Amino acid sequence: MSSPANEGLMEKIVALCKRRGFVYPSAEIYGGLAGFFDYGPLGLALKNNIKNLWWKQFVSNRDDMFGVDAALITKKEVLEASGHVGGFSDPMVVCSKCKHRFRADQITRSDLGDGKKVGPFCPDCGGALGDLSQFNMMFQTHVGAVQEENSVAYLRPETAQGIFTNFKNVVDSFHPRLPFGIGQIGKAFRNEIAPRDFLFRLRELEQMEVEYFVKPKEWEGVFEMWRTEMLRFLESIGIDRTKTHELEVSEGDRAHYSKRTFDFDFDFPFGRKELYGLAYRTDFDLRNHQTMSGAKLEFVDEETNESFIPHVVEPSLGVERSVLAVLLSAYTEDEMNGEVRSFLKLKPAVAPIKAAVFPLLKNKPELVAKAREVYQLLKKDPAFGGAVMFDDNGNIGKRYRRQDEIGTPFCITVDFDSLEKGDVTVRARDTGKQDRMAIQELTIFLRNQPAS
Ligand code: ATP
């Protein structure tokens, strides 16, 4: 699926993320740890903006949703009931020569590398691949001082189970009527056989998930409703819609719990791959938890008086795949003043910095003082949430380049005229166009920019 425009794109994004403080390899000074990344100041801001937009759209702006934040370490019984202890595994093959490990389903699918089927040979060294084995992807730990069979627990492999185990608590506290949902954002851990492609396949990731509980007959309408919401979300954070594709997952490829699944795929530079998933999980999870725990997880239908276990529709979105798709959608190269410029055309709603303020010259105290005044004005304005930067390093051209590269929509420069006339230059990232504007009008102007 790689188009010529994709040539070197991942390398550019990875380098930009490191250089400008978005994402660093975890434990980099010790050589890194495969499948783990740390967020720097700007990546953290971008990620939080995405998470906050999700939370507003999927939870807090709705009146049928509740939020929870469950523990990361999960009791063994929970994951036995959900099927993860028995079946959360990927098929693995090991190369007999170089000992590299591969996910068998990935190396025989045509989406790997140059698209060739590699058959029984190692894609790295050509050696013979060994027999297929199943590899459980959960990270196991022990709770308490004694390490024995009974003390085994797991880092959760998905946020969903923490929602199902709190279903009864939320019902008992709030007495909601169906349909209603519970949403959660949080870490999940998967010991992926082959972590790869930067933020795409991680061992520590974050998910934004909703479990939406419905009467069994009503799942189809709800499935469509969440499908529309997911498309709306993609757009609101600036993911390129021409690169997203909806795919109905066939029965053979669906997870064990699902009766219908839609994948939302994105054209990553390394191929068309899953960005998000939407699944109809039936009553699989609640039923198994009811059986295993003995807790009653049923609802009584007001019309028929019959007891039933609610069915579930689950929109599941990865935070890191969102961050990566947003960066790939925003990355742009153009020519400005005879030079190639690279910039992030981020929607203001997700941009880590909403505006940057510069004094024209660093060595003129009166300009610096005025620029600091303008900076403080914006910095304290709740509309920008403190996402304002002061920069007096290097010449003005270099400062513009730095802000362009991190996606700051506007740069504001204080010059000698500003001291006399009380106005500033406002420069727009996407066009490079500069306008004079009174300092008093600045906050209104920036507040009135469309956020997305
Ligand atoms: P894949 O087939 O790519 O392994 P999956 O179908 O196992 O993904 P789900 O279990 O449906 O993924 O997880 C829901 C979402 O969590 C995915 O759509 C994705 O956005 C994110 N996700 C899952 N696994 C990872 C991972 N290893 N690294 C980063 N994000 C992930």
GROMACS .gro file of C-alpha atoms and ligand atoms in nm:
model
  483
    1MET     CA    1   0.000   0.000   0.000
    2SER     CA    2   0.300   0.235   0.031
    3SER     CA    3   0.268   0.519  -0.217
    4PRO     CA    4   0.575   0.710  -0.339
    5ALA     CA    5   0.464   1.000  -0.116
    6ASN     CA    6   0.517   0.765   0.177
    7GLU     CA    7   0.886   0.715   0.101
    8GLY     CA    8   1.079   0.798   0.416
    9LEU     CA    9   0.771   0.943   0.584
   10MET     CA   10   0.794   0.724   0.894
   11GLU     CA   11   1.162   0.810   0.939
   12LYS     CA   12   1.074   1.180   0.914
   13ILE     CA   13   0.796   1.149   1.171
   14VAL     CA   14   1.010   0.946   1.413
   15ALA     CA   15   1.297   1.196   1.382
   16LEU     CA   16   1.065   1.496   1.426
   17CYS     CA   17   0.905   1.336   1.733
   18LYS     CA   18   1.244   1.288   1.895
   19ARG     CA   19   1.396   1.622   1.791
   20ARG     CA   20   1.101   1.833   1.897
   21GLY     CA   21   1.008   1.654   2.218
   22PHE     CA   22   0.701   1.452   2.119
   23VAL     CA   23   0.807   1.089   2.168
   24TYR     CA   24   1.131   0.928   2.287
   25PRO     CA   25   1.231   0.561   2.293
   26SER     CA   26   1.184   0.443   2.651
   27ALA     CA   27   1.504   0.401   2.856
   28GLU     CA   28   1.695   0.535   2.557
   29ILE     CA   29   2.016   0.602   2.751
   30TYR     CA   30   2.024   0.226   2.818
   31GLY     CA   31   1.962   0.133   2.456
   32GLY     CA   32   1.580   0.143   2.467
   33LEU     CA   33   1.325  -0.133   2.526
   34ALA     CA   34   1.138  -0.271   2.223
   35GLY     CA   35   0.770  -0.185   2.222
   36PHE     CA   36   0.791   0.094   2.481
   37PHE     CA   37   0.801   0.469   2.423
   38ASP     CA   38   0.792   0.774   2.650
   39TYR     CA   39   0.607   1.094   2.571
   40GLY     CA   40   0.797   1.421   2.586
   41PRO     CA   41   0.631   1.754   2.671
   42LEU     CA   42   0.469   1.813   2.331
   43GLY     CA   43   0.365   1.451   2.271
   44LEU     CA   44   0.203   1.447   2.613
   45ALA     CA   45   0.008   1.763   2.527
   46LEU     CA   46  -0.100   1.620   2.189
   47LYS     CA   47  -0.203   1.290   2.347
   48ASN     CA   48  -0.395   1.464   2.627
   49ASN     CA   49  -0.578   1.683   2.375
   50ILE     CA   50  -0.685   1.371   2.182
   51LYS     CA   51  -0.792   1.193   2.502
   52ASN     CA   52  -0.985   1.497   2.626
   53LEU     CA   53  -1.171   1.530   2.295
   54TRP     CA   54  -1.259   1.162   2.309
   55TRP     CA   55  -1.375   1.188   2.670
   56LYS     CA   56  -1.598   1.486   2.589
   57GLN     CA   57  -1.752   1.329   2.280
   58PHE     CA   58  -1.791   0.972   2.407
   59VAL     CA   59  -1.856   1.031   2.779
   60SER     CA   60  -1.902   1.371   2.939
   61ASN     CA   61  -2.110   1.546   2.669
   62ARG     CA   62  -2.361   1.260   2.663
   63ASP     CA   63  -2.629   1.188   2.919
   64ASP     CA   64  -2.623   0.809   2.879
   65MET     CA   65  -2.258   0.756   2.976
   66PHE     CA   66  -2.057   0.699   3.295
   67GLY     CA   67  -1.682   0.701   3.338
   68VAL     CA   68  -1.462   0.466   3.542
   69ASP     CA   69  -1.091   0.425   3.607
   70ALA     CA   70  -1.021   0.065   3.707
   71ALA     CA   71  -0.701  -0.093   3.844
   72LEU     CA   72  -0.435  -0.195   3.593
   73ILE     CA   73  -0.336  -0.514   3.772
   74THR     CA   74  -0.618  -0.756   3.725
   75LYS     CA   75  -0.726  -1.056   3.928
   76LYS     CA   76  -0.667  -1.385   3.750
   77GLU     CA   77  -1.032  -1.493   3.771
   78VAL     CA   78  -1.145  -1.186   3.575
   79LEU     CA   79  -0.922  -1.276   3.283
   80GLU     CA   80  -1.009  -1.644   3.307
   81ALA     CA   81  -1.376  -1.553   3.269
   82SER     CA   82  -1.305  -1.321   2.977
   83GLY     CA   83  -1.110  -1.591   2.793
   84HIS     CA   84  -0.776  -1.410   2.805
   85VAL     CA   85  -0.593  -1.664   3.023
   86GLY     CA   86  -0.696  -1.946   2.792
   87GLY     CA   87  -0.693  -1.772   2.459
   88PHE     CA   88  -0.527  -1.431   2.438
   89SER     CA   89  -0.246  -1.567   2.229
   90ASP     CA   90  -0.089  -1.515   1.892
   91PRO     CA   91   0.053  -1.790   1.675
   92MET     CA   92   0.432  -1.772   1.693
   93VAL     CA   93   0.712  -1.916   1.482
   94VAL     CA   94   1.084  -1.896   1.561
   95CYS     CA   95   1.360  -1.895   1.301
   96SER     CA   96   1.595  -2.190   1.354
   97LYS     CA   97   1.891  -1.985   1.227
   98CYS     CA   98   1.871  -1.625   1.361
   99LYS     CA   99   1.621  -1.711   1.641
  100HIS     CA  100   1.399  -1.413   1.550
  101ARG     CA  101   1.038  -1.457   1.655
  102PHE     CA  102   0.744  -1.378   1.427
  103ARG     CA  103   0.368  -1.367   1.446
  104ALA     CA  104   0.277  -1.645   1.205
  105ASP     CA  105  -0.035  -1.470   1.080
  106GLN     CA  106   0.168  -1.161   0.992
  107ILE     CA  107   0.448  -1.320   0.796
  108THR     CA  108   0.220  -1.525   0.577
  109ARG     CA  109  -0.009  -1.233   0.503
  110SER     CA  110   0.066  -1.027   0.198
  111ASP     CA  111   0.081  -0.702   0.393
  112LEU     CA  112   0.431  -0.760   0.525
  113GLY     CA  113   0.730  -0.584   0.378
  114ASP     CA  114   0.740  -0.600   0.001
  115GLY     CA  115   0.419  -0.798  -0.005
  116LYS     CA  116   0.574  -1.136  -0.091
  117LYS     CA  117   0.449  -1.444   0.081
  118VAL     CA  118   0.745  -1.575   0.269
  119GLY     CA  119   0.617  -1.926   0.330
  120PRO     CA  120   0.826  -2.139   0.563
  121PHE     CA  121   1.136  -1.919   0.549
  122CYS     CA  122   1.252  -1.644   0.783
  123PRO     CA  123   1.192  -1.296   0.635
  124ASP     CA  124   1.507  -1.168   0.810
  125CYS     CA  125   1.771  -1.428   0.721
  126GLY     CA  126   1.601  -1.686   0.497
  127GLY     CA  127   1.654  -1.963   0.755
  128ALA     CA  128   1.397  -2.236   0.815
  129LEU     CA  129   1.107  -2.145   1.043
  130GLY     CA  130   1.022  -2.382   1.325
  131ASP     CA  131   0.685  -2.521   1.428
  132LEU     CA  132   0.389  -2.306   1.519
  133SER     CA  133   0.324  -2.246   1.889
  134GLN     CA  134   0.072  -2.031   2.077
  135PHE     CA  135   0.215  -1.742   2.276
  136ASN     CA  136   0.000  -1.580   2.548
  137MET     CA  137   0.049  -1.206   2.529
  138MET     CA  138  -0.039  -1.113   2.886
  139PHE     CA  139   0.224  -0.982   3.126
  140GLN     CA  140   0.205  -1.189   3.440
  141THR     CA  141   0.300  -1.072   3.788
  142HIS     CA  142   0.257  -1.182   4.149
  143VAL     CA  143   0.065  -0.993   4.412
  144GLY     CA  144   0.208  -1.002   4.764
  145ALA     CA  145   0.527  -1.142   4.913
  146VAL     CA  146   0.480  -1.506   4.813
  147GLN     CA  147   0.519  -1.610   4.453
  148GLU     CA  148   0.288  -1.907   4.404
  149GLU     CA  149   0.010  -2.017   4.174
  150ASN     CA  150  -0.252  -1.838   4.386
  151SER     CA  151  -0.072  -1.503   4.379
  152VAL     CA  152  -0.066  -1.478   3.998
  153ALA     CA  153  -0.225  -1.164   3.851
  154TYR     CA  154  -0.195  -0.989   3.515
  155LEU     CA  155  -0.142  -0.642   3.379
  156ARG     CA  156  -0.466  -0.587   3.196
  157PRO     CA  157  -0.452  -0.657   2.821
  158GLU     CA  158  -0.752  -0.429   2.750
  159THR     CA  159  -0.948  -0.170   2.944
  160ALA     CA  160  -1.279  -0.346   2.869
  161GLN     CA  161  -1.272  -0.600   3.153
  162GLY     CA  162  -1.238  -0.326   3.416
  163ILE     CA  163  -1.566  -0.192   3.282
  164PHE     CA  164  -1.748  -0.526   3.292
  165THR     CA  165  -1.634  -0.594   3.650
  166ASN     CA  166  -1.770  -0.253   3.753
  167PHE     CA  167  -2.099  -0.292   3.566
  168LYS     CA  168  -2.290  -0.397   3.880
  169ASN     CA  169  -2.131  -0.120   4.088
  170VAL     CA  170  -2.237   0.149   3.845
  171VAL     CA  171  -2.588   0.002   3.814
  172ASP     CA  172  -2.625  -0.015   4.194
  173SER     CA  173  -2.497   0.342   4.244
  174PHE     CA  174  -2.678   0.517   3.960
  175HIS     CA  175  -2.973   0.292   3.857
  176PRO     CA  176  -2.942   0.376   3.486
  177ARG     CA  177  -3.194   0.255   3.232
  178LEU     CA  178  -3.089   0.076   2.918
  179PRO     CA  179  -2.931   0.173   2.693
  180PHE     CA  180  -2.636   0.323   2.875
  181GLY     CA  181  -2.261   0.292   2.859
  182ILE     CA  182  -1.944   0.302   3.063
  183GLY     CA  183  -1.629   0.458   2.921
  184GLN     CA  184  -1.269   0.434   3.027
  185ILE     CA  185  -0.932   0.564   2.912
  186GLY     CA  186  -0.624   0.385   3.037
  187LYS     CA  187  -0.318   0.173   2.988
  188ALA     CA  188  -0.322  -0.181   2.854
  189PHE     CA  189  -0.029  -0.419   2.822
  190ARG     CA  190   0.038  -0.679   2.553
  191ASN     CA  191   0.359  -0.872   2.524
  192GLU     CA  192   0.351  -0.847   2.144
  193ILE     CA  193   0.577  -1.098   1.970
  194ALA     CA  194   0.702  -0.841   1.723
  195PRO     CA  195   0.651  -0.480   1.835
  196ARG     CA  196   0.711  -0.256   1.535
  197ASP     CA  197   0.634   0.055   1.338
  198PHE     CA  198   0.696   0.315   1.609
  199LEU     CA  199   0.369   0.379   1.797
  200PHE     CA  200   0.169   0.128   1.595
  201ARG     CA  201   0.244  -0.198   1.773
  202LEU     CA  202   0.344  -0.142   2.134
  203ARG     CA  203   0.372  -0.354   2.443
  204GLU     CA  204   0.242  -0.076   2.667
  205LEU     CA  205  -0.041   0.120   2.509
  206GLU     CA  206  -0.343   0.324   2.600
  207GLN     CA  207  -0.701   0.257   2.498
  208MET     CA  208  -1.020   0.462   2.493
  209GLU     CA  209  -1.309   0.220   2.520
  210VAL     CA  210  -1.683   0.226   2.568
  211GLU     CA  211  -1.896  -0.071   2.664
  212TYR     CA  212  -2.250   0.023   2.568
  213PHE     CA  213  -2.523  -0.193   2.720
  214VAL     CA  214  -2.844  -0.255   2.528
  215LYS     CA  215  -3.146  -0.480   2.511
  216PRO     CA  216  -3.050  -0.779   2.293
  217LYS     CA  217  -3.278  -0.676   2.007
  218GLU     CA  218  -3.148  -0.321   1.993
  219TRP     CA  219  -2.783  -0.374   1.915
  220GLU     CA  220  -2.797  -0.298   1.543
  221GLY     CA  221  -2.915   0.063   1.572
  222VAL     CA  222  -2.663   0.125   1.848
  223PHE     CA  223  -2.385  -0.026   1.636
  224GLU     CA  224  -2.465   0.226   1.360
  225MET     CA  225  -2.478   0.512   1.613
  226TRP     CA  226  -2.125   0.434   1.741
  227ARG     CA  227  -1.997   0.384   1.388
  228THR     CA  228  -2.106   0.739   1.306
  229GLU     CA  229  -1.954   0.870   1.631
  230MET     CA  230  -1.621   0.707   1.549
  231LEU     CA  231  -1.614   0.870   1.206
  232ARG     CA  232  -1.699   1.205   1.366
  233PHE     CA  233  -1.413   1.159   1.612
  234LEU     CA  234  -1.161   1.076   1.339
  235GLU     CA  235  -1.250   1.401   1.171
  236SER     CA  236  -1.246   1.609   1.487
  237ILE     CA  237  -0.885   1.517   1.564
  238GLY     CA  238  -0.768   1.571   1.206
  239ILE     CA  239  -0.717   1.218   1.075
  240ASP     CA  240  -0.715   1.226   0.695
  241ARG     CA  241  -1.049   1.074   0.592
  242THR     CA  242  -0.919   0.986   0.246
  243LYS     CA  243  -0.680   0.745   0.418
  244THR     CA  244  -0.936   0.575   0.642
  245HIS     CA  245  -1.138   0.272   0.537
  246GLU     CA  246  -1.412   0.077   0.704
  247LEU     CA  247  -1.386  -0.297   0.683
  248GLU     CA  248  -1.642  -0.553   0.790
  249VAL     CA  249  -1.440  -0.831   0.954
  250SER     CA  250  -1.535  -1.179   0.831
  251GLU     CA  251  -1.655  -1.442   1.075
  252GLY     CA  252  -1.329  -1.637   1.062
  253ASP     CA  253  -1.122  -1.330   1.150
  254ARG     CA  254  -1.341  -1.198   1.431
  255ALA     CA  255  -1.242  -1.219   1.797
  256HIS     CA  256  -1.399  -1.511   1.984
  257TYR     CA  257  -1.650  -1.285   2.163
  258SER     CA  258  -1.774  -1.089   1.863
  259LYS     CA  259  -2.079  -1.141   1.640
  260ARG     CA  260  -2.002  -0.839   1.423
  261THR     CA  261  -1.686  -0.632   1.392
  262PHE     CA  262  -1.592  -0.330   1.191
  263ASP     CA  263  -1.230  -0.229   1.163
  264PHE     CA  264  -1.145   0.130   1.086
  265ASP     CA  265  -0.822   0.100   0.889
  266PHE     CA  266  -0.573   0.372   0.806
  267ASP     CA  267  -0.323   0.387   0.519
  268PHE     CA  268  -0.004   0.393   0.726
  269PRO     CA  269   0.321   0.422   0.528
  270PHE     CA  270   0.385   0.056   0.617
  271GLY     CA  271   0.046  -0.058   0.486
  272ARG     CA  272  -0.327  -0.041   0.547
  273LYS     CA  273  -0.375  -0.143   0.909
  274GLU     CA  274  -0.626  -0.133   1.191
  275LEU     CA  275  -0.666   0.201   1.360
  276TYR     CA  276  -0.981   0.133   1.565
  277GLY     CA  277  -1.236  -0.143   1.611
  278LEU     CA  278  -1.610  -0.156   1.669
  279ALA     CA  279  -1.747  -0.485   1.796
  280TYR     CA  280  -2.081  -0.634   1.895
  281ARG     CA  281  -1.971  -0.844   2.193
  282THR     CA  282  -2.319  -0.988   2.262
  283ASP     CA  283  -2.362  -1.083   2.631
  284PHE     CA  284  -2.037  -1.285   2.619
  285ASP     CA  285  -1.847  -1.097   2.889
  286LEU     CA  286  -2.126  -1.025   3.138
  287ARG     CA  287  -2.258  -1.380   3.105
  288ASN     CA  288  -1.916  -1.533   3.175
  289HIS     CA  289  -1.856  -1.298   3.468
  290GLN     CA  290  -2.197  -1.386   3.609
  291THR     CA  291  -2.121  -1.757   3.582
  292MET     CA  292  -1.768  -1.732   3.724
  293SER     CA  293  -1.832  -1.481   4.004
  294GLY     CA  294  -2.187  -1.574   4.101
  295ALA     CA  295  -2.286  -1.205   4.099
  296LYS     CA  296  -2.620  -1.128   3.935
  297LEU     CA  297  -2.559  -0.914   3.628
  298GLU     CA  298  -2.911  -0.918   3.485
  299PHE     CA  299  -3.164  -0.650   3.405
  300VAL     CA  300  -3.542  -0.687   3.419
  301ASP     CA  301  -3.728  -0.576   3.107
  302GLU     CA  302  -3.994  -0.322   3.216
  303GLU     CA  303  -4.239  -0.438   2.946
  304THR     CA  304  -4.208  -0.816   2.962
  305ASN     CA  305  -4.076  -0.853   3.317
  306GLU     CA  306  -3.819  -1.098   3.186
  307SER     CA  307  -3.465  -1.102   3.321
  308PHE     CA  308  -3.185  -1.081   3.071
  309ILE     CA  309  -2.818  -1.000   3.050
  310PRO     CA  310  -2.760  -0.681   2.849
  311HIS     CA  311  -2.577  -0.708   2.520
  312VAL     CA  312  -2.278  -0.492   2.444
  313VAL     CA  313  -2.149  -0.277   2.158
  314GLU     CA  314  -1.788  -0.169   2.200
  315PRO     CA  315  -1.609   0.113   2.018
  316SER     CA  316  -1.240   0.061   2.096
  317LEU     CA  317  -0.982   0.321   2.006
  318GLY     CA  318  -0.606   0.316   2.059
  319VAL     CA  319  -0.448   0.637   2.182
  320GLU     CA  320  -0.107   0.579   2.022
  321ARG     CA  321  -0.249   0.475   1.685
  322SER     CA  322  -0.454   0.798   1.702
  323VAL     CA  323  -0.141   1.002   1.777
  324LEU     CA  324   0.045   0.836   1.489
  325ALA     CA  325  -0.241   0.878   1.239
  326VAL     CA  326  -0.283   1.243   1.342
  327LEU     CA  327   0.090   1.310   1.293
  328LEU     CA  328   0.092   1.130   0.956
  329SER     CA  329  -0.217   1.322   0.844
  330ALA     CA  330  -0.074   1.656   0.955
  331TYR     CA  331   0.280   1.622   0.821
  332THR     CA  332   0.317   1.854   0.522
  333GLU     CA  333   0.603   1.978   0.309
  334ASP     CA  334   0.583   2.291   0.097
  335GLU     CA  335   0.810   2.561  -0.031
  336MET     CA  336   0.836   2.891   0.151
  337ASN     CA  337   1.079   3.172   0.067
  338GLY     CA  338   1.260   2.943  -0.175
  339GLU     CA  339   1.319   2.669   0.085
  340VAL     CA  340   1.150   2.340   0.156
  341ARG     CA  341   0.956   2.368   0.477
  342SER     CA  342   0.808   2.082   0.679
  343PHE     CA  343   0.524   2.153   0.916
  344LEU     CA  344   0.246   1.985   1.108
  345LYS     CA  345  -0.092   2.104   0.986
  346LEU     CA  346  -0.257   2.008   1.315
  347LYS     CA  347  -0.608   2.114   1.400
  348PRO     CA  348  -0.588   2.383   1.670
  349ALA     CA  349  -0.793   2.156   1.899
  350VAL     CA  350  -0.511   1.899   1.913
  351ALA     CA  351  -0.208   2.128   1.862
  352PRO     CA  352   0.019   2.108   2.170
  353ILE     CA  353   0.088   2.482   2.154
  354LYS     CA  354  -0.192   2.716   2.045
  355ALA     CA  355   0.023   3.029   2.000
  356ALA     CA  356   0.388   3.134   2.037
  357VAL     CA  357   0.504   3.485   2.127
  358PHE     CA  358   0.840   3.634   2.020
  359PRO     CA  359   1.021   3.961   2.072
  360LEU     CA  360   1.166   4.065   1.733
  361LEU     CA  361   1.511   4.103   1.890
  362LYS     CA  362   1.643   3.923   2.191
  363ASN     CA  363   1.883   4.194   2.304
  364LYS     CA  364   1.631   4.479   2.334
  365PRO     CA  365   1.492   4.466   2.690
  366GLU     CA  366   1.192   4.686   2.603
  367LEU     CA  367   1.086   4.441   2.328
  368VAL     CA  368   1.140   4.141   2.553
  369ALA     CA  369   0.937   4.304   2.832
  370LYS     CA  370   0.647   4.384   2.596
  371ALA     CA  371   0.657   4.034   2.446
  372ARG     CA  372   0.650   3.883   2.798
  373GLU     CA  373   0.343   4.097   2.873
  374VAL     CA  374   0.163   3.964   2.563
  375TYR     CA  375   0.275   3.609   2.649
  376GLN     CA  376   0.135   3.639   3.005
  377LEU     CA  377  -0.195   3.773   2.870
  378LEU     CA  378  -0.241   3.461   2.657
  379LYS     CA  379  -0.083   3.220   2.902
  380LYS     CA  380  -0.335   3.314   3.173
  381ASP     CA  381  -0.637   3.303   2.942
  382PRO     CA  382  -0.831   2.984   3.026
  383ALA     CA  383  -0.928   2.950   2.657
  384PHE     CA  384  -0.574   2.835   2.575
  385GLY     CA  385  -0.517   2.620   2.883
  386GLY     CA  386  -0.161   2.746   2.928
  387ALA     CA  387  -0.060   2.605   2.586
  388VAL     CA  388   0.134   2.918   2.490
  389MET     CA  389   0.509   2.937   2.433
  390PHE     CA  390   0.760   3.221   2.465
  391ASP     CA  391   1.061   3.197   2.232
  392ASP     CA  392   1.351   3.440   2.184
  393ASN     CA  393   1.607   3.188   2.062
  394GLY     CA  394   1.775   3.240   1.723
  395ASN     CA  395   1.641   3.462   1.447
  396ILE     CA  396   1.275   3.505   1.370
  397GLY     CA  397   1.289   3.273   1.067
  398LYS     CA  398   1.425   2.990   1.280
  399ARG     CA  399   1.157   3.046   1.543
  400TYR     CA  400   0.885   3.024   1.276
  401ARG     CA  401   1.037   2.698   1.151
  402ARG     CA  402   1.042   2.549   1.500
  403GLN     CA  403   0.679   2.640   1.564
  404ASP     CA  404   0.576   2.514   1.217
  405GLU     CA  405   0.738   2.181   1.292
  406ILE     CA  406   0.541   2.137   1.613
  407GLY     CA  407   0.216   2.255   1.455
  408THR     CA  408   0.160   2.585   1.637
  409PRO     CA  409  -0.122   2.756   1.444
  410PHE     CA  410  -0.013   3.118   1.516
  411CYS     CA  411   0.307   3.308   1.597
  412ILE     CA  412   0.290   3.657   1.743
  413THR     CA  413   0.583   3.894   1.709
  414VAL     CA  414   0.637   4.207   1.915
  415ASP     CA  415   0.847   4.474   1.734
  416PHE     CA  416   0.930   4.843   1.774
  417ASP     CA  417   0.594   4.950   1.629
  418SER     CA  418   0.426   4.742   1.900
  419LEU     CA  419   0.578   4.970   2.165
  420GLU     CA  420   0.429   5.279   2.004
  421LYS     CA  421   0.105   5.152   1.855
  422GLY     CA  422   0.015   4.859   2.082
  423ASP     CA  423  -0.014   4.614   1.793
  424VAL     CA  424   0.167   4.295   1.691
  425THR     CA  425   0.228   4.077   1.386
  426VAL     CA  426   0.023   3.759   1.375
  427ARG     CA  427   0.157   3.495   1.138
  428ALA     CA  428  -0.054   3.197   1.028
  429ARG     CA  429   0.125   2.860   1.013
  430ASP     CA  430  -0.040   2.717   0.702
  431THR     CA  431  -0.002   3.015   0.470
  432GLY     CA  432   0.281   3.213   0.632
  433LYS     CA  433   0.054   3.516   0.592
  434GLN     CA  434   0.121   3.798   0.839
  435ASP     CA  435  -0.134   4.051   0.968
  436ARG     CA  436  -0.108   4.342   1.209
  437MET     CA  437  -0.347   4.328   1.498
  438ALA     CA  438  -0.409   4.533   1.814
  439ILE     CA  439  -0.295   4.352   2.128
  440GLN     CA  440  -0.644   4.396   2.279
  441GLU     CA  441  -0.796   4.206   1.985
  442LEU     CA  442  -0.553   3.916   2.007
  443THR     CA  443  -0.735   3.694   2.255
  444ILE     CA  444  -1.071   3.741   2.081
  445PHE     CA  445  -0.910   3.659   1.745
  446LEU     CA  446  -0.742   3.343   1.873
  447ARG     CA  447  -1.048   3.231   2.067
  448ASN     CA  448  -1.264   3.268   1.757
  449GLN     CA  449  -1.046   3.045   1.541
  450PRO     CA  450  -1.231   2.727   1.457
  451ALA     CA  451  -1.088   2.464   1.692
  452SER     CA  452  -1.104   2.195   1.430
  453ATP     P1  453  -0.416  -0.589   1.607
  453ATP     O1  454  -0.498  -0.681   1.521
  453ATP     O2  455  -0.353  -0.477   1.531
  453ATP     O3  456  -0.322  -0.661   1.699
  453ATP     P2  457  -0.635  -0.593   1.786
  453ATP     O4  458  -0.747  -0.629   1.694
  453ATP     O5  459  -0.576  -0.697   1.872
  453ATP     O6  460  -0.519  -0.516   1.703
  453ATP     P3  461  -0.801  -0.472   1.980
  453ATP     O7  462  -0.783  -0.581   2.076
  453ATP     O8  463  -0.931  -0.462   1.908
  453ATP     O9  464  -0.680  -0.471   1.875
  453ATP    O10  465  -0.766  -0.334   2.053
  453ATP     C1  466  -0.840  -0.217   2.032
  453ATP     C2  467  -0.751  -0.104   1.983
  453ATP    O11  468  -0.636  -0.090   2.066
  453ATP     C3  469  -0.695  -0.126   1.842
  453ATP    O12  470  -0.789  -0.088   1.744
  453ATP     C4  471  -0.575  -0.035   1.845
  453ATP    O13  472  -0.612   0.100   1.821
  453ATP     C5  473  -0.525  -0.048   1.987
  453ATP     N1  474  -0.417  -0.148   1.997
  453ATP     C6  475  -0.429  -0.281   2.010
  453ATP     N2  476  -0.309  -0.341   2.019
  453ATP     C7  477  -0.216  -0.242   2.014
  453ATP     C8  478  -0.074  -0.241   2.020
  453ATP     N3  479  -0.003  -0.352   2.035
  453ATP     N4  480  -0.012  -0.120   2.012
  453ATP     C9  481  -0.082  -0.006   1.997
  453ATP     N5  482  -0.217  -0.003   1.991
  453ATP    C10  483  -0.285  -0.118   1.998
   0.00000   0.00000   0.00000
